Coordinates of C-alpha atoms in Angstrom, one line a residue:
M1 CA 0.0 0.0 0.0
T2 CA 3.1 2.2 0.1
Q3 CA 2.8 5.0 -2.5
T4 CA 4.8 4.6 -5.6
P5 CA 7.7 7.1 -5.7
G6 CA 7.6 9.6 -8.5
T7 CA 6.7 13.1 -9.6
R8 CA 3.2 14.3 -8.9
S9 CA 1.4 15.7 -12.0
W10 CA 0.6 19.4 -11.7
W11 CA -2.1 19.3 -14.3
G12 CA -3.7 15.8 -14.0
W13 CA -4.2 12.8 -11.8
G14 CA -1.5 11.1 -9.7
M15 CA 2.1 10.5 -10.6
Q16 CA 3.5 11.4 -14.0
E17 CA 5.3 8.0 -14.1
E18 CA 1.9 6.2 -13.7
A19 CA 0.2 7.9 -16.6
L20 CA -0.9 5.7 -19.5
D21 CA 1.9 4.3 -21.6
A22 CA 1.9 4.2 -25.4
R23 CA 0.4 0.7 -25.5
E24 CA -2.4 1.6 -23.0
T25 CA -3.1 4.9 -24.8
E26 CA -3.3 3.2 -28.2
A27 CA -5.7 0.6 -26.9
L28 CA -7.9 3.3 -25.3
V29 CA -8.0 5.4 -28.4
R30 CA -9.1 2.3 -30.5
R31 CA -11.8 1.5 -27.9
I32 CA -13.1 5.1 -27.9
A33 CA -13.0 5.2 -31.7
R34 CA -15.4 2.3 -31.8
L35 CA -17.6 3.7 -29.1
L36 CA -17.5 7.4 -30.2
P37 CA -16.6 7.5 -33.9
D38 CA -16.9 11.3 -34.0
A39 CA -14.2 11.9 -31.3
D40 CA -11.1 13.8 -32.4
P41 CA -8.0 11.8 -31.2
T42 CA -5.6 14.8 -31.6
P43 CA -3.8 15.0 -28.2
H44 CA -3.5 18.3 -26.3
L45 CA -0.4 18.3 -24.2
A46 CA 0.1 20.3 -21.0
P47 CA 1.9 23.6 -21.4
T48 CA 5.4 24.3 -20.2
L49 CA 4.7 26.9 -17.5
T50 CA 6.5 30.2 -16.9
A51 CA 5.8 32.8 -14.2
D52 CA 4.0 34.9 -16.8
D53 CA 1.4 32.2 -17.2
L54 CA 0.1 32.9 -13.7
P55 CA -1.4 36.0 -12.2
A56 CA 0.9 38.3 -10.4
I57 CA 1.4 37.7 -6.7
R58 CA -0.6 40.2 -4.7
V59 CA 0.4 39.5 -1.1
E60 CA 3.5 39.2 1.0
P61 CA 3.5 37.1 4.1
P62 CA 5.1 38.4 7.4
A63 CA 8.7 37.4 7.9
S64 CA 7.6 34.9 10.6
L65 CA 5.7 32.9 8.0
S66 CA 7.9 33.3 4.9
A67 CA 9.8 30.0 5.5
L68 CA 6.5 28.2 5.1
C69 CA 5.5 29.9 1.9
S70 CA 6.2 28.9 -1.8
T71 CA 5.8 31.1 -4.8
D72 CA 7.1 28.5 -7.2
T73 CA 5.3 28.6 -10.5
V74 CA 4.5 24.9 -10.8
D75 CA 3.6 24.7 -7.1
R76 CA 1.1 27.5 -7.5
A77 CA -0.3 26.0 -10.7
A78 CA -0.7 22.6 -9.0
H79 CA -2.8 24.2 -6.3
T80 CA -5.1 26.2 -8.6
H81 CA -7.6 23.4 -9.4
G82 CA -8.7 20.1 -8.1
K83 CA -8.9 16.9 -10.2
A84 CA -12.3 17.1 -11.9
F85 CA -12.6 16.7 -15.7
R86 CA -13.1 20.5 -16.1
D87 CA -10.1 21.1 -13.9
V88 CA -7.9 18.9 -16.1
V89 CA -9.1 20.6 -19.3
R90 CA -8.5 24.1 -17.9
N91 CA -5.0 23.1 -16.8
L92 CA -4.2 21.7 -20.3
R93 CA -5.4 25.0 -21.7
G94 CA -3.2 26.9 -19.3
D95 CA -6.3 28.6 -17.8
L96 CA -4.8 29.4 -14.3
A97 CA -6.5 32.7 -13.7
H98 CA -7.4 31.7 -10.1
A99 CA -4.0 30.5 -9.0
P100 CA -3.2 31.1 -5.3
D101 CA -0.7 33.9 -4.5
L102 CA 1.1 31.6 -2.1
V103 CA 1.3 27.9 -1.2
V104 CA 1.7 27.7 2.6
R105 CA 2.9 24.5 4.2
P106 CA 2.5 24.5 8.0
H107 CA 4.5 22.0 10.0
T108 CA 2.7 22.4 13.3
E109 CA -0.7 23.4 14.6
R110 CA 0.9 26.6 15.9
D111 CA 1.8 27.4 12.3
V112 CA -1.9 27.0 11.3
V113 CA -3.0 29.4 14.1
D114 CA -0.4 31.9 12.9
V115 CA -1.5 31.7 9.3
L116 CA -5.1 32.2 10.2
D117 CA -4.3 35.1 12.5
W118 CA -2.4 36.9 9.7
A119 CA -4.9 36.1 7.0
S120 CA -7.8 37.4 9.1
S121 CA -6.1 40.7 9.7
A122 CA -4.8 41.0 6.1
N123 CA -8.1 40.0 4.4
V124 CA -6.4 37.1 2.7
A125 CA -8.5 34.1 1.8
V126 CA -7.3 30.7 3.0
I127 CA -8.1 27.6 1.0
P128 CA -7.4 24.4 3.1
Y129 CA -5.7 21.9 0.9
G130 CA -4.9 18.2 1.6
G131 CA -4.3 16.0 -1.5
G132 CA -6.0 18.3 -3.9
T133 CA -8.3 15.6 -5.3
S134 CA -11.5 17.6 -5.0
V135 CA -13.8 17.1 -8.1
V136 CA -16.3 19.9 -7.1
G137 CA -14.2 23.1 -7.0
G138 CA -13.5 22.6 -3.3
V139 CA -9.8 23.7 -3.4
E140 CA -10.0 26.3 -6.1
P141 CA -9.3 29.9 -5.1
R142 CA -12.4 31.0 -7.2
L143 CA -13.5 33.6 -4.7
D144 CA -16.7 35.3 -3.8
G145 CA -15.8 38.7 -2.3
D146 CA -13.1 41.3 -2.4
Y147 CA -9.9 39.8 -0.9
A148 CA -6.4 41.1 -0.9
G149 CA -5.2 37.7 -2.1
A150 CA -5.5 34.0 -1.5
V151 CA -3.3 31.3 -0.1
S152 CA -3.5 27.5 -0.5
L153 CA -2.9 26.0 3.0
D154 CA -1.3 22.6 2.2
V155 CA -1.2 20.5 5.4
T156 CA 0.6 17.5 4.0
A157 CA 3.7 18.1 6.1
M158 CA 1.5 17.3 9.1
D159 CA 1.4 13.5 8.4
Q160 CA 2.1 11.4 11.5
V161 CA 0.3 8.9 13.5
L162 CA 0.9 10.5 16.9
E163 CA -0.5 7.9 19.3
V164 CA -2.1 4.4 19.0
D165 CA -4.5 3.0 21.6
R166 CA -4.4 -0.7 20.7
T167 CA -6.8 -1.6 23.5
S168 CA -9.6 0.6 22.1
R169 CA -8.4 0.2 18.5
A170 CA -8.0 3.9 17.8
A171 CA -5.2 6.3 16.8
R172 CA -4.5 10.0 17.0
I173 CA -3.5 11.0 13.5
Q174 CA -2.5 14.3 11.9
A175 CA -4.8 15.5 9.2
G176 CA -2.2 15.9 6.4
V177 CA -1.3 12.2 6.1
L178 CA -1.9 10.6 2.7
G179 CA -3.7 7.3 2.6
P180 CA -0.8 5.0 1.9
H181 CA 1.5 6.6 4.5
L182 CA -1.3 6.3 7.1
E183 CA -1.7 2.6 6.5
D184 CA 2.0 2.0 6.5
Q185 CA 2.2 3.6 10.0
L186 CA -0.7 1.4 11.3
R187 CA 0.5 -1.9 9.8
P188 CA 3.0 -2.7 12.6
Y189 CA 0.1 -2.7 15.0
G190 CA -1.9 -5.1 12.9
L191 CA -4.5 -2.3 12.5
T192 CA -6.1 -0.5 9.5
L193 CA -8.5 2.5 9.1
R194 CA -10.1 0.5 6.3
H195 CA -11.1 3.6 4.4
F196 CA -10.1 3.4 0.7
P197 CA -11.7 6.0 -1.6
Q198 CA -10.6 5.9 -5.2
S199 CA -8.4 8.9 -4.4
F200 CA -6.8 6.9 -1.5
A201 CA -3.2 7.3 -2.8
F202 CA -3.4 11.0 -3.2
S203 CA -5.9 12.3 -0.6
T204 CA -5.5 13.0 3.1
L205 CA -7.3 12.2 6.3
G206 CA -8.2 15.8 6.8
G207 CA -9.6 15.9 3.3
W208 CA -11.7 12.8 4.0
L209 CA -13.1 14.4 7.2
A210 CA -13.7 17.8 5.7
T211 CA -15.7 16.3 2.8
R212 CA -17.4 13.3 4.5
A213 CA -15.6 11.0 2.1
G214 CA -17.0 7.6 1.2
G215 CA -14.6 4.7 1.1
H216 CA -14.5 1.7 -1.2
F217 CA -16.5 -0.6 1.1
A218 CA -20.2 -0.7 0.2
T219 CA -21.9 -1.4 3.5
L220 CA -21.7 -0.6 7.3
A221 CA -18.8 2.0 7.8
T222 CA -18.9 3.5 4.4
H223 CA -18.4 7.2 5.3
I224 CA -15.5 8.6 7.2
D225 CA -18.1 9.8 9.7
D226 CA -18.5 6.3 11.0
L227 CA -14.8 6.0 11.8
T228 CA -14.3 9.3 13.6
E229 CA -13.9 9.2 17.4
S230 CA -12.9 12.9 18.0
M231 CA -11.5 15.8 16.1
R232 CA -9.2 18.8 16.7
V233 CA -10.0 21.9 14.6
V234 CA -8.3 25.4 14.4
S235 CA -10.6 28.3 13.5
P236 CA -10.0 32.1 13.7
Y237 CA -12.2 31.9 16.8
G238 CA -9.9 29.4 18.5
V239 CA -8.8 25.8 18.8
G240 CA -11.4 23.2 19.7
E241 CA -11.1 19.5 20.5
S242 CA -14.0 17.0 21.1
R243 CA -13.8 14.4 23.8
R244 CA -12.9 10.8 22.9
L245 CA -16.0 8.7 23.4
P246 CA -17.5 5.6 21.7
G247 CA -20.8 7.5 21.7
S248 CA -22.5 10.3 23.5
G249 CA -26.0 11.7 24.0
A250 CA -24.7 15.1 25.3
G251 CA -26.6 17.3 22.8
P252 CA -25.6 17.8 19.1
S253 CA -22.3 16.3 18.2
P254 CA -19.4 18.9 17.9
D255 CA -17.7 16.6 15.4
R256 CA -20.8 16.6 13.2
M257 CA -20.4 20.4 12.7
F258 CA -17.0 20.0 11.2
L259 CA -17.4 16.8 9.3
G260 CA -18.3 17.9 5.8
S261 CA -17.6 21.6 6.6
E262 CA -15.1 21.6 3.7
G263 CA -12.7 24.1 5.3
T264 CA -15.2 26.8 5.8
L265 CA -15.5 26.6 9.6
G266 CA -12.0 25.6 10.5
V267 CA -8.8 23.7 9.6
I268 CA -8.8 20.1 10.9
T269 CA -5.3 19.4 12.3
E270 CA -5.8 15.9 13.8
A271 CA -8.3 13.3 14.8
W272 CA -8.8 10.2 16.8
M273 CA -10.0 7.5 14.4
R274 CA -11.6 4.2 15.0
L275 CA -9.5 1.3 13.6
Q276 CA -10.0 -2.3 12.8
D277 CA -7.9 -5.5 12.9
R278 CA -6.5 -6.2 9.5
P279 CA -8.6 -8.8 7.6
R280 CA -7.4 -12.4 7.3
W281 CA -10.3 -14.0 5.5
R282 CA -11.7 -12.9 2.1
A283 CA -14.1 -14.3 -0.5
G284 CA -15.7 -12.8 -3.5
A285 CA -17.9 -13.5 -6.6
S286 CA -19.4 -11.8 -9.6
V287 CA -23.0 -12.6 -10.5
H288 CA -24.3 -11.8 -14.0
F289 CA -27.9 -10.7 -14.8
A290 CA -29.8 -10.6 -18.0
D291 CA -32.2 -8.0 -16.6
W292 CA -31.4 -4.7 -15.0
D293 CA -34.4 -4.6 -12.7
G294 CA -33.6 -8.1 -11.5
A295 CA -30.1 -7.0 -10.8
V296 CA -31.4 -4.0 -8.7
D297 CA -33.8 -6.3 -6.8
A298 CA -31.0 -8.7 -6.0
T299 CA -28.7 -5.9 -4.8
R300 CA -31.5 -4.7 -2.5
A301 CA -32.0 -8.2 -1.2
V302 CA -28.4 -8.5 -0.3
A303 CA -28.3 -5.0 1.2
Q304 CA -31.3 -5.8 3.4
S305 CA -30.1 -9.3 4.4
G306 CA -27.9 -8.3 7.3
L307 CA -24.9 -10.1 5.6
H308 CA -23.0 -6.8 5.3
P309 CA -20.7 -7.5 2.4
A310 CA -17.6 -5.4 2.1
N311 CA -18.3 -5.0 -1.6
C312 CA -21.7 -4.9 -3.1
R313 CA -21.1 -3.0 -6.4
L314 CA -23.7 -3.3 -9.1
L315 CA -22.4 -2.5 -12.6
D316 CA -25.0 -1.9 -15.4
A317 CA -24.4 -3.5 -18.8
G318 CA -22.4 -0.5 -20.1
E319 CA -20.2 -0.2 -17.1
A320 CA -19.6 -3.9 -17.0
F321 CA -18.5 -3.9 -20.6
L322 CA -16.4 -0.8 -20.5
N323 CA -14.6 -1.4 -17.2
A324 CA -15.0 -5.1 -16.3
G325 CA -14.9 -6.7 -19.7
A326 CA -18.2 -8.6 -19.2
A327 CA -20.8 -8.7 -21.9
V328 CA -24.2 -9.0 -20.1
G329 CA -27.7 -7.8 -20.8
G330 CA -28.6 -6.5 -17.3
G331 CA -25.5 -6.0 -15.2
V332 CA -22.9 -7.6 -13.0
L333 CA -23.1 -7.6 -9.2
V334 CA -19.6 -7.7 -7.6
L335 CA -19.7 -9.2 -4.1
G336 CA -16.9 -9.4 -1.6
F337 CA -16.7 -10.4 2.1
E338 CA -13.8 -10.0 4.5
S339 CA -13.2 -10.5 8.2
A340 CA -10.4 -10.4 10.7
D341 CA -12.2 -12.9 13.0
H342 CA -13.8 -15.7 11.0
P343 CA -14.1 -17.3 7.5
V344 CA -16.7 -15.6 5.3
D345 CA -17.5 -18.3 2.7
A346 CA -20.9 -19.0 4.3
A347 CA -21.9 -15.4 4.0
L348 CA -20.8 -15.2 0.4
A349 CA -22.7 -18.4 -0.4
R350 CA -25.9 -17.0 1.1
A351 CA -25.5 -13.7 -0.8
V352 CA -25.0 -15.6 -4.1
E353 CA -28.1 -17.7 -3.3
L354 CA -30.1 -14.5 -2.9
C355 CA -28.8 -13.3 -6.3
L356 CA -29.7 -16.6 -8.0
D357 CA -33.2 -16.2 -6.5
H358 CA -33.5 -13.0 -8.5
G359 CA -32.4 -14.3 -11.8
G360 CA -28.6 -14.0 -11.4
T361 CA -26.2 -16.5 -12.8
L362 CA -22.6 -17.4 -12.0
P363 CA -20.1 -17.3 -14.9
E364 CA -19.7 -20.5 -16.8
D365 CA -17.4 -23.1 -15.4
A366 CA -17.4 -21.4 -12.0
D367 CA -18.5 -23.5 -8.9
R368 CA -19.4 -21.9 -5.6
G369 CA -16.3 -23.0 -3.9
A370 CA -13.8 -21.4 -6.3
D371 CA -13.0 -17.7 -6.6
T372 CA -11.0 -17.7 -9.8
A373 CA -13.6 -17.8 -12.6
R374 CA -16.6 -16.5 -10.6
D375 CA -14.6 -13.4 -9.5
A376 CA -13.0 -12.7 -12.9
A377 CA -15.2 -9.6 -13.6
A378 CA -14.5 -8.3 -10.1
S379 CA -10.7 -8.6 -10.7
T380 CA -10.9 -6.9 -14.0
W381 CA -13.0 -4.1 -12.6
R382 CA -10.7 -3.5 -9.6
S383 CA -7.7 -3.1 -12.0
S384 CA -9.7 -0.8 -14.2
F385 CA -10.9 1.2 -11.1
L386 CA -7.4 2.2 -10.2
R387 CA -6.5 3.2 -13.7
M388 CA -9.8 5.1 -14.4
P389 CA -8.5 8.6 -13.4
Y390 CA -5.4 8.2 -15.6
Q391 CA -7.6 7.0 -18.5
R392 CA -9.8 10.0 -17.9
D393 CA -6.8 12.3 -18.3
A394 CA -5.8 10.7 -21.6
L395 CA -9.4 11.0 -22.9
A396 CA -9.6 14.7 -21.8
Q397 CA -6.4 15.3 -23.8
R398 CA -8.2 14.0 -26.8
S399 CA -11.3 16.1 -26.4
V400 CA -13.5 13.3 -25.0
I401 CA -15.8 14.2 -22.2
A402 CA -15.2 11.5 -19.6
E403 CA -16.7 12.4 -16.2
T404 CA -18.9 11.2 -13.4
F405 CA -21.6 12.3 -11.0
E406 CA -23.2 10.5 -8.1
T407 CA -26.2 10.7 -5.8
A408 CA -28.2 8.5 -3.4
T409 CA -31.9 7.8 -2.9
T410 CA -34.3 5.3 -1.3
W411 CA -35.1 2.0 -3.0
D412 CA -38.7 3.0 -3.7
R413 CA -37.6 6.1 -5.5
F414 CA -34.6 4.7 -7.4
P415 CA -36.5 3.5 -10.6
A416 CA -38.0 7.0 -11.2
L417 CA -34.7 8.8 -10.3
H418 CA -32.6 6.5 -12.5
A419 CA -35.0 7.0 -15.5
A420 CA -35.0 10.8 -15.0
I421 CA -31.2 11.0 -14.7
T422 CA -30.6 8.8 -17.7
A423 CA -33.1 10.7 -19.8
A424 CA -31.7 14.1 -18.8
A425 CA -28.1 13.0 -19.4
T426 CA -28.9 11.4 -22.8
E427 CA -30.9 14.5 -24.0
A428 CA -28.2 16.9 -22.9
I429 CA -25.5 14.8 -24.6
R430 CA -27.6 14.7 -27.8
E431 CA -28.0 18.5 -27.7
V432 CA -24.3 19.5 -27.0
C433 CA -22.3 16.5 -28.4
G434 CA -24.6 14.6 -30.8
I435 CA -23.8 11.1 -29.4
G436 CA -22.5 9.6 -26.2
V437 CA -22.8 6.9 -23.6
V438 CA -24.2 7.0 -20.0
T439 CA -23.3 4.2 -17.6
C440 CA -24.4 3.5 -14.0
R441 CA -23.0 1.6 -11.0
F442 CA -23.8 1.4 -7.3
T443 CA -20.8 2.4 -5.2
H444 CA -22.6 2.0 -1.9
V445 CA -25.8 0.3 -0.7
Y446 CA -27.8 0.7 2.4
P447 CA -30.8 -1.2 3.7
D448 CA -33.0 1.8 2.6
G449 CA -31.4 2.7 -0.7
P450 CA -28.5 2.7 -3.1
A451 CA -25.9 5.3 -4.1
P452 CA -25.8 5.2 -7.9
Y453 CA -22.8 6.6 -9.7
Y454 CA -23.0 7.6 -13.3
G455 CA -20.4 7.9 -16.0
V456 CA -20.6 10.1 -19.2
Y457 CA -18.6 9.5 -22.3
A458 CA -19.1 11.8 -25.3
P459 CA -17.1 13.5 -28.0
G460 CA -16.3 17.1 -27.2
R461 CA -15.0 20.1 -29.1
W462 CA -11.8 21.4 -27.6
A463 CA -12.7 25.0 -27.8
S464 CA -16.0 24.5 -25.8
I465 CA -15.6 21.2 -24.0
V466 CA -15.9 22.7 -20.5
E467 CA -19.1 24.4 -21.5
Q468 CA -20.4 21.2 -23.0
W469 CA -19.8 19.3 -19.8
D470 CA -21.3 22.1 -17.7
A471 CA -24.5 21.9 -19.7
I472 CA -24.7 18.1 -19.1
K473 CA -23.9 18.5 -15.4
T474 CA -26.6 21.2 -15.1
A475 CA -29.2 18.9 -16.7
V476 CA -28.5 15.9 -14.5
S477 CA -28.2 18.0 -11.3
E478 CA -31.7 19.4 -11.9
A479 CA -33.0 15.9 -12.6
I480 CA -31.4 14.6 -9.3
L481 CA -33.0 17.3 -7.1
G482 CA -36.3 17.1 -9.0
N483 CA -36.6 13.4 -8.3
G484 CA -35.7 13.2 -4.6
G485 CA -32.0 12.4 -4.8
T486 CA -29.1 14.2 -3.1
I487 CA -26.8 16.4 -5.1
T488 CA -23.8 14.4 -3.8
H489 CA -23.3 11.2 -1.8
H490 CA -19.6 11.5 -1.3
H491 CA -18.1 14.0 -3.8
A492 CA -18.8 16.9 -1.5
V493 CA -20.4 20.3 -2.2
G494 CA -17.5 22.6 -3.1
R495 CA -18.3 25.6 -5.3
D496 CA -19.7 23.5 -8.2
H497 CA -22.6 21.9 -6.1
R498 CA -23.3 24.9 -3.9
P499 CA -26.4 26.1 -5.7
Y500 CA -28.0 22.7 -5.6
A501 CA -27.0 22.0 -2.0
A502 CA -28.7 25.2 -1.0
Q503 CA -31.9 24.0 -2.5
Q504 CA -31.6 20.7 -0.6
R505 CA -30.7 22.3 2.7
P506 CA -33.6 23.1 5.1
A507 CA -33.9 26.9 5.8
P508 CA -33.5 26.7 9.6
F509 CA -30.3 24.6 9.2
A510 CA -29.0 27.1 6.6
A511 CA -29.5 29.9 9.0
A512 CA -27.7 28.0 11.8
L513 CA -24.8 27.1 9.5
T514 CA -24.4 30.8 8.5
A515 CA -24.4 31.8 12.1
A516 CA -21.7 29.2 12.9
K517 CA -19.6 30.6 10.0
D518 CA -20.0 34.2 11.2
T519 CA -18.9 33.1 14.7
L520 CA -16.0 30.9 13.9
D521 CA -14.7 32.9 10.9
P522 CA -15.8 36.5 11.5
A523 CA -13.5 37.8 8.7
G524 CA -14.8 35.3 6.2
I525 CA -11.4 34.2 5.1
L526 CA -11.8 30.4 5.2
N527 CA -12.6 28.8 1.8
P528 CA -15.0 31.6 0.7
G529 CA -17.7 30.4 -1.7
V530 CA -17.8 26.8 -0.5
L531 CA -21.0 25.5 1.1
L532 CA -22.3 29.1 1.6

């Protein structure tokens, strides 16, 4: 799980050394040519940056903070956007109009306090930045209001596991630690946080907490909320730390105010997190369906069975073909179980039985005691899952819209919501692109509903590709809210989802959140334009 050494890409996903090689790129271009014959395969390469490509620096830090600050051109560029499709395209175009004036890297909590004190007095916006993997404009200094400047507060130097309570299975962890480094530090204790979002290799604990991130596992502790024991947060008002407790009924939870606050109420510096013993037993299978409705019903049966699979990921026919290499009429349900305490074969067998009751079939030549053939689609999908962001970058370079959006709803509302989203996306694609493909998978499932995650693939025009995607995104966002879904299940609000989150948010809660912002950040310098 140790992160591969290399050079982080300033314009796209991950490490430069991990980008698609020539063979992978050629295969991807061929596949897209068959799927989208109108796509233009001409590559657009990232520009070589000079200081003149970025806006002039407007602020100068006090001497006491200057050692923490960077004005390096590539550093500023890398902290200008997150990692959404539209961010990658703007980077490739050299559109860096909202670059931060400074990148500030605190090493201690005292440094964070000092930065916020200076910024509050100097009217400088502070954008908390972990791994920079936001896909909703959450780390972009695209500001509402008149600020003297903006700094990106990169906390990744604060990256240590400070204390481990093996008895309670918990650890006190600094917020800037990246996923692989966190797991490396827990491994000697036989423990794991067991939180693996797709961005795991390049995102931080603080980022997960600030955005209420969802991990790879489909049931039970799916959100980082479920794994949080207490938090320590620095705001311009002061430093606050909640008490370590397994649970409490002492009024509204202080942690709940900062979980999902996206850097607008304070900077998370550390947290006590609930850990688990590392799994010893695993079992998995892929079940094929000829009918989508039957696949959905089977997934609901498993979600409501009390079996609690670690993985219960339903791929529709398009998703199964594009990313799992499986040709099916209805979909593929990827099941996985794991435990640190006991074998899980019986639980898997019962889950497969439920699927067969709803019309599912196991792949040919796969018996219920062997994982190789029956889990082939799952293995292919897992490999593709890790490469998806790099493939997205290669497609973006070739003017192909390749982006995702997600939501959640109750089981009774899902059919209508799914139909509305698919129709809205298809019509918007037709209007702005001519042709395209919409896919769906379930990333998480609950007893009362799924979290569907949609992919869009369509030929774009390089000169207007951001506007094309924005038109599609607007159409699907309106369909989501109009049919009882949430604007986001785990991608967060940021600046891009803010108008829709405001419609979803009850008015009394909005007033309370605004009051909290005014109290904790009276100068309004923390991540302006996010959430509120």
